[in-house]
């Protein structure tokens, strides 16, 4: 059963325009504790489970020798990216080139200002392209057609790049209706590079309905909707995505919604 009220794009943007452009601001006051470190570590472990080839240094998981580097540079899309926390802390340690999308001006400007100091940017081994725009109007297959590019820092390719190995959606789909999420996923599918490419969703999850069925909770303060596990899985099916892995984020402070990670291949 879906929530009677649905997110309103303008209301969500207005809310985030009122929040500080900082870790504390985007994490609801939890930016100075253990949450950012624990959360990003959980995300990297989840992504490495899906794409172990991204791990190119010796580790306890691969003690004898590193994996061969990927045949081509890897690309990720980070949507609803805020100040770029996920890009800098989760994706750039593993991915060569990241396209960052965020609609709120203060947040995306903060990301653009911080990007030159992120991992691999100074030596041009990594790159970040910063776009301002909404998910509702964004086509991952043609980024510049649905959003404004504010700049690129780091590595500059010899030829135009296309497609993504990873599309990462974290704490942003809650500001979209089911129909808008499904529409975005269908556009994202067309921008995946191949059968090994993955769409990752990391979002709050509410409790199921009393009968165990799907449900959702609407928050008037920020015009967001928190879906139950079954509600998310219905949205994935409606978009034609195949769920291949799911995991609850552990180690977060008590009293928060459960946070769950879902991985989908376009099979």
PDB file of C-alpha atoms in Angstrom:
ATOM      1  CA  UNK A   1       0.000   0.000   0.000  1.00  0.00           C
ATOM      2  CA  UNK A   2       1.557   3.287  -1.106  1.00  0.00           C
ATOM      3  CA  UNK A   3       1.503   6.477   0.959  1.00  0.00           C
ATOM      4  CA  UNK A   4      -1.443   8.703   0.153  1.00  0.00           C
ATOM      5  CA  UNK A   5       0.877  11.703  -0.239  1.00  0.00           C
ATOM      6  CA  UNK A   6       3.717  11.786  -2.732  1.00  0.00           C
ATOM      7  CA  UNK A   7       6.929  13.843  -2.757  1.00  0.00           C
ATOM      8  CA  UNK A   8       6.820  17.265  -4.380  1.00  0.00           C
ATOM      9  CA  UNK A   9      10.095  18.165  -6.110  1.00  0.00           C
ATOM     10  CA  UNK A  10       9.981  21.871  -5.306  1.00  0.00           C
ATOM     11  CA  UNK A  11       9.239  21.222  -1.627  1.00  0.00           C
ATOM     12  CA  UNK A  12      12.154  18.823  -1.310  1.00  0.00           C
ATOM     13  CA  UNK A  13      14.552  21.304  -2.916  1.00  0.00           C
ATOM     14  CA  UNK A  14      13.261  24.087  -0.669  1.00  0.00           C
ATOM     15  CA  UNK A  15      13.944  21.953   2.393  1.00  0.00           C
ATOM     16  CA  UNK A  16      17.519  21.200   1.354  1.00  0.00           C
ATOM     17  CA  UNK A  17      18.162  24.830   0.522  1.00  0.00           C
ATOM     18  CA  UNK A  18      17.604  25.501   4.228  1.00  0.00           C
ATOM     19  CA  UNK A  19      20.185  22.932   5.398  1.00  0.00           C
ATOM     20  CA  UNK A  20      23.939  23.538   5.879  1.00  0.00           C
ATOM     21  CA  UNK A  21      26.153  22.413   3.014  1.00  0.00           C
ATOM     22  CA  UNK A  22      28.256  20.195   5.278  1.00  0.00           C
ATOM     23  CA  UNK A  23      28.532  16.578   6.413  1.00  0.00           C
ATOM     24  CA  UNK A  24      26.451  17.449   9.460  1.00  0.00           C
ATOM     25  CA  UNK A  25      23.843  19.135   7.274  1.00  0.00           C
ATOM     26  CA  UNK A  26      23.409  16.326   4.761  1.00  0.00           C
ATOM     27  CA  UNK A  27      23.488  13.627   7.464  1.00  0.00           C
ATOM     28  CA  UNK A  28      20.886  15.174   9.740  1.00  0.00           C
ATOM     29  CA  UNK A  29      23.306  16.110  12.521  1.00  0.00           C
ATOM     30  CA  UNK A  30      25.292  12.851  12.439  1.00  0.00           C
ATOM     31  CA  UNK A  31      28.186  14.157  10.336  1.00  0.00           C
ATOM     32  CA  UNK A  32      30.744  14.486  13.136  1.00  0.00           C
ATOM     33  CA  UNK A  33      30.358  11.029  14.677  1.00  0.00           C
ATOM     34  CA  UNK A  34      31.099   7.540  13.417  1.00  0.00           C
ATOM     35  CA  UNK A  35      28.228   7.416  10.907  1.00  0.00           C
ATOM     36  CA  UNK A  36      30.068   8.826   7.847  1.00  0.00           C
ATOM     37  CA  UNK A  37      32.993   6.411   8.221  1.00  0.00           C
ATOM     38  CA  UNK A  38      30.876   3.350   9.024  1.00  0.00           C
ATOM     39  CA  UNK A  39      28.360   4.092   6.290  1.00  0.00           C
ATOM     40  CA  UNK A  40      30.937   4.635   3.532  1.00  0.00           C
ATOM     41  CA  UNK A  41      32.851   1.512   4.560  1.00  0.00           C
ATOM     42  CA  UNK A  42      29.649  -0.524   4.295  1.00  0.00           C
ATOM     43  CA  UNK A  43      29.028   0.896   0.840  1.00  0.00           C
ATOM     44  CA  UNK A  44      32.525   0.098  -0.421  1.00  0.00           C
ATOM     45  CA  UNK A  45      32.313  -3.458   0.898  1.00  0.00           C
ATOM     46  CA  UNK A  46      28.950  -3.885  -0.804  1.00  0.00           C
ATOM     47  CA  UNK A  47      30.304  -2.618  -4.122  1.00  0.00           C
ATOM     48  CA  UNK A  48      33.402  -4.800  -3.897  1.00  0.00           C
ATOM     49  CA  UNK A  49      31.211  -7.839  -3.303  1.00  0.00           C
ATOM     50  CA  UNK A  50      29.462  -7.043  -6.579  1.00  0.00           C
ATOM     51  CA  UNK A  51      32.568  -6.024  -8.533  1.00  0.00           C
ATOM     52  CA  UNK A  52      35.677  -7.601  -6.928  1.00  0.00           C
ATOM     53  CA  UNK A  53      37.805  -6.483  -9.881  1.00  0.00           C
ATOM     54  CA  UNK A  54      37.663  -2.963  -8.412  1.00  0.00           C
ATOM     55  CA  UNK A  55      39.992  -4.124  -5.634  1.00  0.00           C
ATOM     56  CA  UNK A  56      43.427  -3.703  -7.194  1.00  0.00           C
ATOM     57  CA  UNK A  57      45.638  -3.697  -4.068  1.00  0.00           C
ATOM     58  CA  UNK A  58      46.703  -6.632  -1.864  1.00  0.00           C
ATOM     59  CA  UNK A  59      44.362  -7.218   1.060  1.00  0.00           C
ATOM     60  CA  UNK A  60      43.122  -9.869   3.433  1.00  0.00           C
ATOM     61  CA  UNK A  61      40.615 -10.801   0.742  1.00  0.00           C
ATOM     62  CA  UNK A  62      43.360 -11.271  -1.844  1.00  0.00           C
ATOM     63  CA  UNK A  63      46.672 -11.781   0.005  1.00  0.00           C
ATOM     64  CA  UNK A  64      48.848 -13.261  -2.753  1.00  0.00           C
ATOM     65  CA  UNK A  65      48.639 -10.792  -5.580  1.00  0.00           C
ATOM     66  CA  UNK A  66      46.449  -7.895  -6.705  1.00  0.00           C
ATOM     67  CA  UNK A  67      43.811  -8.361  -9.363  1.00  0.00           C
ATOM     68  CA  UNK A  68      44.721  -7.159 -12.845  1.00  0.00           C
ATOM     69  CA  UNK A  69      43.512  -3.633 -13.531  1.00  0.00           C
ATOM     70  CA  UNK A  70      40.264  -3.252 -15.478  1.00  0.00           C
ATOM     71  CA  UNK A  71      40.600  -3.269 -19.257  1.00  0.00           C
ATOM     72  CA  UNK A  72      39.177   0.272 -19.363  1.00  0.00           C
ATOM     73  CA  UNK A  73      38.575   3.101 -16.961  1.00  0.00           C
ATOM     74  CA  UNK A  74      35.552   2.573 -14.744  1.00  0.00           C
ATOM     75  CA  UNK A  75      32.749   5.158 -14.579  1.00  0.00           C
ATOM     76  CA  UNK A  76      30.065   5.804 -11.961  1.00  0.00           C
ATOM     77  CA  UNK A  77      27.060   8.091 -11.736  1.00  0.00           C
ATOM     78  CA  UNK A  78      26.261   9.501  -8.272  1.00  0.00           C
ATOM     79  CA  UNK A  79      22.754  10.989  -8.288  1.00  0.00           C
ATOM     80  CA  UNK A  80      21.232  13.277  -5.676  1.00  0.00           C
ATOM     81  CA  UNK A  81      24.844  13.635  -4.600  1.00  0.00           C
ATOM     82  CA  UNK A  82      24.572  16.611  -2.247  1.00  0.00           C
ATOM     83  CA  UNK A  83      28.013  17.905  -1.318  1.00  0.00           C
ATOM     84  CA  UNK A  84      29.697  14.887  -2.914  1.00  0.00           C
ATOM     85  CA  UNK A  85      30.210  12.830   0.232  1.00  0.00           C
ATOM     86  CA  UNK A  86      29.428   9.512  -1.495  1.00  0.00           C
ATOM     87  CA  UNK A  87      31.577  10.423  -4.484  1.00  0.00           C
ATOM     88  CA  UNK A  88      34.593  11.285  -2.352  1.00  0.00           C
ATOM     89  CA  UNK A  89      34.289   8.621   0.364  1.00  0.00           C
ATOM     90  CA  UNK A  90      32.696   5.650  -1.415  1.00  0.00           C
ATOM     91  CA  UNK A  91      33.207   5.858  -5.169  1.00  0.00           C
ATOM     92  CA  UNK A  92      36.557   7.539  -5.833  1.00  0.00           C
ATOM     93  CA  UNK A  93      38.509   4.985  -3.755  1.00  0.00           C
ATOM     94  CA  UNK A  94      37.287   2.358  -6.258  1.00  0.00           C
ATOM     95  CA  UNK A  95      36.140   4.087  -9.460  1.00  0.00           C
ATOM     96  CA  UNK A  96      38.201   6.078 -11.975  1.00  0.00           C
ATOM     97  CA  UNK A  97      35.670   8.646 -13.142  1.00  0.00           C
ATOM     98  CA  UNK A  98      32.489   9.873 -11.419  1.00  0.00           C
ATOM     99  CA  UNK A  99      29.655  12.005 -12.748  1.00  0.00           C
ATOM    100  CA  UNK A 100      27.946  13.798  -9.860  1.00  0.00           C
ATOM    101  CA  UNK A 101      24.377  15.119 -10.128  1.00  0.00           C
ATOM    102  CA  UNK A 102      22.694  17.402  -7.569  1.00  0.00           C
ATOM    103  CA  UNK A 103      19.826  19.920  -7.949  1.00  0.00           C
ATOM    104  CA  UNK A 104      20.355  22.189  -4.906  1.00  0.00           C
ATOM    105  CA  UNK A 105      22.653  25.092  -5.737  1.00  0.00           C
ATOM    106  CA  UNK A 106      24.412  25.470  -2.360  1.00  0.00           C
ATOM    107  CA  UNK A 107      25.108  21.733  -2.142  1.00  0.00           C
ATOM    108  CA  UNK A 108      26.389  21.293  -5.683  1.00  0.00           C
ATOM    109  CA  UNK A 109      28.574  24.404  -5.381  1.00  0.00           C
ATOM    110  CA  UNK A 110      30.081  22.941  -2.210  1.00  0.00           C
ATOM    111  CA  UNK A 111      30.807  19.719  -4.092  1.00  0.00           C
ATOM    112  CA  UNK A 112      32.457  21.619  -6.936  1.00  0.00           C
ATOM    113  CA  UNK A 113      34.629  23.596  -4.497  1.00  0.00           C
ATOM    114  CA  UNK A 114      35.710  20.485  -2.577  1.00  0.00           C
ATOM    115  CA  UNK A 115      36.350  18.226  -5.586  1.00  0.00           C
ATOM    116  CA  UNK A 116      39.965  19.318  -6.321  1.00  0.00           C
ATOM    117  CA  UNK A 117      41.026  17.901  -2.939  1.00  0.00           C
ATOM    118  CA  UNK A 118      39.386  14.494  -3.422  1.00  0.00           C
ATOM    119  CA  UNK A 119      41.285  11.243  -3.944  1.00  0.00           C
ATOM    120  CA  UNK A 120      43.153  10.993  -7.227  1.00  0.00           C
ATOM    121  CA  UNK A 121      42.120  14.397  -8.564  1.00  0.00           C
ATOM    122  CA  UNK A 122      45.406  16.263  -8.058  1.00  0.00           C
ATOM    123  CA  UNK A 123      47.433  13.635  -9.937  1.00  0.00           C
ATOM    124  CA  UNK A 124      44.678  13.173 -12.561  1.00  0.00           C
ATOM    125  CA  UNK A 125      44.331   9.454 -11.896  1.00  0.00           C
ATOM    126  CA  UNK A 126      40.670  10.106 -11.059  1.00  0.00           C
ATOM    127  CA  UNK A 127      38.092  12.608 -12.283  1.00  0.00           C
ATOM    128  CA  UNK A 128      34.797  14.136 -11.182  1.00  0.00           C
ATOM    129  CA  UNK A 129      32.310  15.875 -13.472  1.00  0.00           C
ATOM    130  CA  UNK A 130      29.800  18.013 -11.566  1.00  0.00           C
ATOM    131  CA  UNK A 131      26.281  18.492 -12.952  1.00  0.00           C
ATOM    132  CA  UNK A 132      23.383  20.502 -11.565  1.00  0.00           C
ATOM    133  CA  UNK A 133      19.902  19.196 -12.297  1.00  0.00           C
ATOM    134  CA  UNK A 134      17.042  17.037 -11.069  1.00  0.00           C
ATOM    135  CA  UNK A 135      16.703  13.290 -11.425  1.00  0.00           C
ATOM    136  CA  UNK A 136      13.260  13.787 -12.927  1.00  0.00           C
ATOM    137  CA  UNK A 137      14.797  15.629 -15.878  1.00  0.00           C
ATOM    138  CA  UNK A 138      18.088  13.733 -16.150  1.00  0.00           C
ATOM    139  CA  UNK A 139      18.981  11.139 -18.774  1.00  0.00           C
ATOM    140  CA  UNK A 140      22.152   9.214 -17.829  1.00  0.00           C
ATOM    141  CA  UNK A 141      22.737   8.358 -21.492  1.00  0.00           C
ATOM    142  CA  UNK A 142      22.924  12.097 -22.297  1.00  0.00           C
ATOM    143  CA  UNK A 143      23.998  13.921 -19.112  1.00  0.00           C
ATOM    144  CA  UNK A 144      24.492  17.318 -20.697  1.00  0.00           C
ATOM    145  CA  UNK A 145      21.019  17.268 -22.242  1.00  0.00           C
ATOM    146  CA  UNK A 146      19.180  17.209 -18.899  1.00  0.00           C
ATOM    147  CA  UNK A 147      21.531  19.044 -16.557  1.00  0.00           C
ATOM    148  CA  UNK A 148      24.067  21.857 -16.489  1.00  0.00           C
ATOM    149  CA  UNK A 149      27.728  20.850 -16.296  1.00  0.00           C
ATOM    150  CA  UNK A 150      29.532  23.054 -13.772  1.00  0.00           C
ATOM    151  CA  UNK A 151      32.948  21.617 -14.509  1.00  0.00           C
ATOM    152  CA  UNK A 152      35.282  18.640 -14.535  1.00  0.00           C
ATOM    153  CA  UNK A 153      38.365  18.174 -12.359  1.00  0.00           C
ATOM    154  CA  UNK A 154      41.161  15.620 -12.632  1.00  0.00           C
ATOM    155  CA  UNK A 155      41.652  13.246 -15.545  1.00  0.00           C
ATOM    156  CA  UNK A 156      40.623  14.479 -18.989  1.00  0.00           C
ATOM    157  CA  UNK A 157      39.873  11.782 -21.607  1.00  0.00           C
ATOM    158  CA  UNK A 158      41.135  11.851 -25.175  1.00  0.00           C
ATOM    159  CA  UNK A 159      37.672  10.947 -26.486  1.00  0.00           C
ATOM    160  CA  UNK A 160      34.124  11.475 -25.285  1.00  0.00           C
ATOM    161  CA  UNK A 161      33.045   8.961 -22.660  1.00  0.00           C
ATOM    162  CA  UNK A 162      29.709   7.161 -22.535  1.00  0.00           C
ATOM    163  CA  UNK A 163      27.868   4.801 -20.217  1.00  0.00           C
ATOM    164  CA  UNK A 164      28.344   3.780 -16.598  1.00  0.00           C
ATOM    165  CA  UNK A 165      29.582   0.707 -14.773  1.00  0.00           C
ATOM    166  CA  UNK A 166      27.827   1.849 -11.587  1.00  0.00           C
ATOM    167  CA  UNK A 167      24.743   4.015 -11.054  1.00  0.00           C
ATOM    168  CA  UNK A 168      24.637   4.896  -7.342  1.00  0.00           C
ATOM    169  CA  UNK A 169      21.395   6.225  -5.805  1.00  0.00           C
ATOM    170  CA  UNK A 170      21.617   7.055  -2.108  1.00  0.00           C
ATOM    171  CA  UNK A 171      19.128   8.927   0.074  1.00  0.00           C
ATOM    172  CA  UNK A 172      17.623  10.704  -2.917  1.00  0.00           C
ATOM    173  CA  UNK A 173      14.941   8.428  -4.405  1.00  0.00           C
ATOM    174  CA  UNK A 174      12.846   9.146  -1.308  1.00  0.00           C
ATOM    175  CA  UNK A 175      12.156  12.553  -2.894  1.00  0.00           C
ATOM    176  CA  UNK A 176      10.580  10.981  -5.978  1.00  0.00           C
ATOM    177  CA  UNK A 177       7.231   9.331  -6.669  1.00  0.00           C
ATOM    178  CA  UNK A 178       7.143   5.662  -7.665  1.00  0.00           C
ATOM    179  CA  UNK A 179       6.422   6.667 -11.256  1.00  0.00           C
ATOM    180  CA  UNK A 180       9.399   9.053 -11.369  1.00  0.00           C
ATOM    181  CA  UNK A 181      11.742   6.456  -9.843  1.00  0.00           C
ATOM    182  CA  UNK A 182      10.643   3.819 -12.368  1.00  0.00           C
ATOM    183  CA  UNK A 183      11.097   6.288 -15.232  1.00  0.00           C
ATOM    184  CA  UNK A 184      14.603   7.182 -14.045  1.00  0.00           C
ATOM    185  CA  UNK A 185      15.609   3.530 -13.703  1.00  0.00           C
ATOM    186  CA  UNK A 186      14.433   2.823 -17.227  1.00  0.00           C
ATOM    187  CA  UNK A 187      16.586   5.690 -18.528  1.00  0.00           C
ATOM    188  CA  UNK A 188      19.512   4.511 -16.414  1.00  0.00           C
ATOM    189  CA  UNK A 189      19.286   0.998 -17.880  1.00  0.00           C
ATOM    190  CA  UNK A 190      20.011   2.424 -21.316  1.00  0.00           C
ATOM    191  CA  UNK A 191      23.217   4.014 -19.976  1.00  0.00           C
ATOM    192  CA  UNK A 192      24.704   0.882 -18.410  1.00  0.00           C
ATOM    193  CA  UNK A 193      27.851  -0.295 -20.142  1.00  0.00           C
ATOM    194  CA  UNK A 194      27.139  -4.007 -20.105  1.00  0.00           C
ATOM    195  CA  UNK A 195      25.704  -6.999 -18.285  1.00  0.00           C
ATOM    196  CA  UNK A 196      28.205  -6.555 -15.427  1.00  0.00           C
ATOM    197  CA  UNK A 197      27.114  -2.961 -14.794  1.00  0.00           C
ATOM    198  CA  UNK A 198      25.079  -2.389 -11.664  1.00  0.00           C
ATOM    199  CA  UNK A 199      22.467  -0.024 -10.236  1.00  0.00           C
ATOM    200  CA  UNK A 200      22.827   0.416  -6.472  1.00  0.00           C
ATOM    201  CA  UNK A 201      20.085   1.866  -4.273  1.00  0.00           C
ATOM    202  CA  UNK A 202      20.846   2.755  -0.647  1.00  0.00           C
ATOM    203  CA  UNK A 203      17.817   4.126   1.156  1.00  0.00           C
ATOM    204  CA  UNK A 204      15.873   4.214   4.404  1.00  0.00           C
ATOM    205  CA  UNK A 205      13.372   1.371   4.767  1.00  0.00           C
ATOM    206  CA  UNK A 206      10.266   1.490   6.964  1.00  0.00           C
ATOM    207  CA  UNK A 207       8.507  -1.409   8.664  1.00  0.00           C
ATOM    208  CA  UNK A 208       6.052  -3.476   6.596  1.00  0.00           C
ATOM    209  CA  UNK A 209       2.298  -3.235   6.953  1.00  0.00           C
ATOM    210  CA  UNK A 210       0.681  -5.250   9.793  1.00  0.00           C
ATOM    211  CA  UNK A 211      -0.217  -7.982   7.306  1.00  0.00           C
ATOM    212  CA  UNK A 212       3.380  -8.128   6.085  1.00  0.00           C
ATOM    213  CA  UNK A 213       2.629  -6.278   2.842  1.00  0.00           C
ATOM    214  CA  UNK A 214       4.273  -3.193   1.412  1.00  0.00           C
ATOM    215  CA  UNK A 215       3.737   0.260   2.836  1.00  0.00           C
ATOM    216  CA  UNK A 216       5.280   3.746   2.849  1.00  0.00           C
ATOM    217  CA  UNK A 217       5.546   6.712   5.203  1.00  0.00           C
ATOM    218  CA  UNK A 218       5.382  10.335   4.065  1.00  0.00           C
ATOM    219  CA  UNK A 219       7.358  13.085   5.851  1.00  0.00           C
ATOM    220  CA  UNK A 220       5.845  16.545   5.432  1.00  0.00           C
ATOM    221  CA  UNK A 221       8.980  18.323   6.715  1.00  0.00           C
ATOM    222  CA  UNK A 222      11.129  17.485   3.703  1.00  0.00           C
ATOM    223  CA  UNK A 223       8.469  16.053   1.346  1.00  0.00           C
ATOM    224  CA  UNK A 224      10.044  12.601   1.335  1.00  0.00           C
ATOM    225  CA  UNK A 225       8.626   9.094   1.286  1.00  0.00           C
ATOM    226  CA  UNK A 226      10.147   6.123   3.110  1.00  0.00           C
ATOM    227  CA  UNK A 227       9.235   2.829   1.432  1.00  0.00           C
ATOM    228  CA  UNK A 228       9.143  -0.626   2.955  1.00  0.00           C
ATOM    229  CA  UNK A 229      11.333  -3.430   1.610  1.00  0.00           C
ATOM    230  CA  UNK A 230       8.524  -4.904  -0.496  1.00  0.00           C
ATOM    231  CA  UNK A 231       7.630  -1.470  -1.847  1.00  0.00           C
ATOM    232  CA  UNK A 232      11.184  -1.004  -3.087  1.00  0.00           C
ATOM    233  CA  UNK A 233      11.238  -4.445  -4.672  1.00  0.00           C
ATOM    234  CA  UNK A 234       8.000  -3.723  -6.529  1.00  0.00           C
ATOM    235  CA  UNK A 235       9.518  -0.521  -7.924  1.00  0.00           C
ATOM    236  CA  UNK A 236      12.587  -2.436  -9.107  1.00  0.00           C
ATOM    237  CA  UNK A 237      10.410  -5.028 -10.867  1.00  0.00           C
ATOM    238  CA  UNK A 238       8.295  -2.308 -12.476  1.00  0.00           C
ATOM    239  CA  UNK A 239      11.489  -0.809 -13.908  1.00  0.00           C
ATOM    240  CA  UNK A 240      12.661  -4.141 -15.319  1.00  0.00           C
ATOM    241  CA  UNK A 241      15.629  -4.458 -12.970  1.00  0.00           C
ATOM    242  CA  UNK A 242      16.785  -7.781 -11.527  1.00  0.00           C
ATOM    243  CA  UNK A 243      17.691  -7.706  -7.835  1.00  0.00           C
ATOM    244  CA  UNK A 244      20.908  -9.676  -7.300  1.00  0.00           C
ATOM    245  CA  UNK A 245      22.088  -8.683  -3.825  1.00  0.00           C
ATOM    246  CA  UNK A 246      20.740  -6.878  -0.767  1.00  0.00           C
ATOM    247  CA  UNK A 247      22.173  -6.020   2.624  1.00  0.00           C
ATOM    248  CA  UNK A 248      21.256  -3.978   5.687  1.00  0.00           C
ATOM    249  CA  UNK A 249      23.800  -1.300   6.617  1.00  0.00           C
ATOM    250  CA  UNK A 250      25.160  -2.190  10.039  1.00  0.00           C
ATOM    251  CA  UNK A 251      26.658   0.000  12.747  1.00  0.00           C
ATOM    252  CA  UNK A 252      24.411   3.061  12.448  1.00  0.00           C
ATOM    253  CA  UNK A 253      23.161   4.944  15.532  1.00  0.00           C
ATOM    254  CA  UNK A 254      20.045   3.636  17.255  1.00  0.00           C
ATOM    255  CA  UNK A 255      16.729   5.311  16.562  1.00  0.00           C
ATOM    256  CA  UNK A 256      17.200   5.775  12.829  1.00  0.00           C
ATOM    257  CA  UNK A 257      15.323   4.058  10.028  1.00  0.00           C
ATOM    258  CA  UNK A 258      16.843   0.810   8.833  1.00  0.00           C
ATOM    259  CA  UNK A 259      19.130   1.566   5.878  1.00  0.00           C
ATOM    260  CA  UNK A 260      19.301  -1.067   3.184  1.00  0.00           C
ATOM    261  CA  UNK A 261      21.443  -1.526   0.083  1.00  0.00           C
ATOM    262  CA  UNK A 262      20.053  -3.133  -3.069  1.00  0.00           C
ATOM    263  CA  UNK A 263      21.992  -4.089  -6.211  1.00  0.00           C
ATOM    264  CA  UNK A 264      20.335  -4.626  -9.584  1.00  0.00           C
ATOM    265  CA  UNK A 265      21.631  -5.885 -12.879  1.00  0.00           C
ATOM    266  CA  UNK A 266      19.796  -5.269 -16.115  1.00  0.00           C
ATOM    267  CA  UNK A 267      19.270  -8.926 -17.027  1.00  0.00           C
TER     268      UNK A 267
END
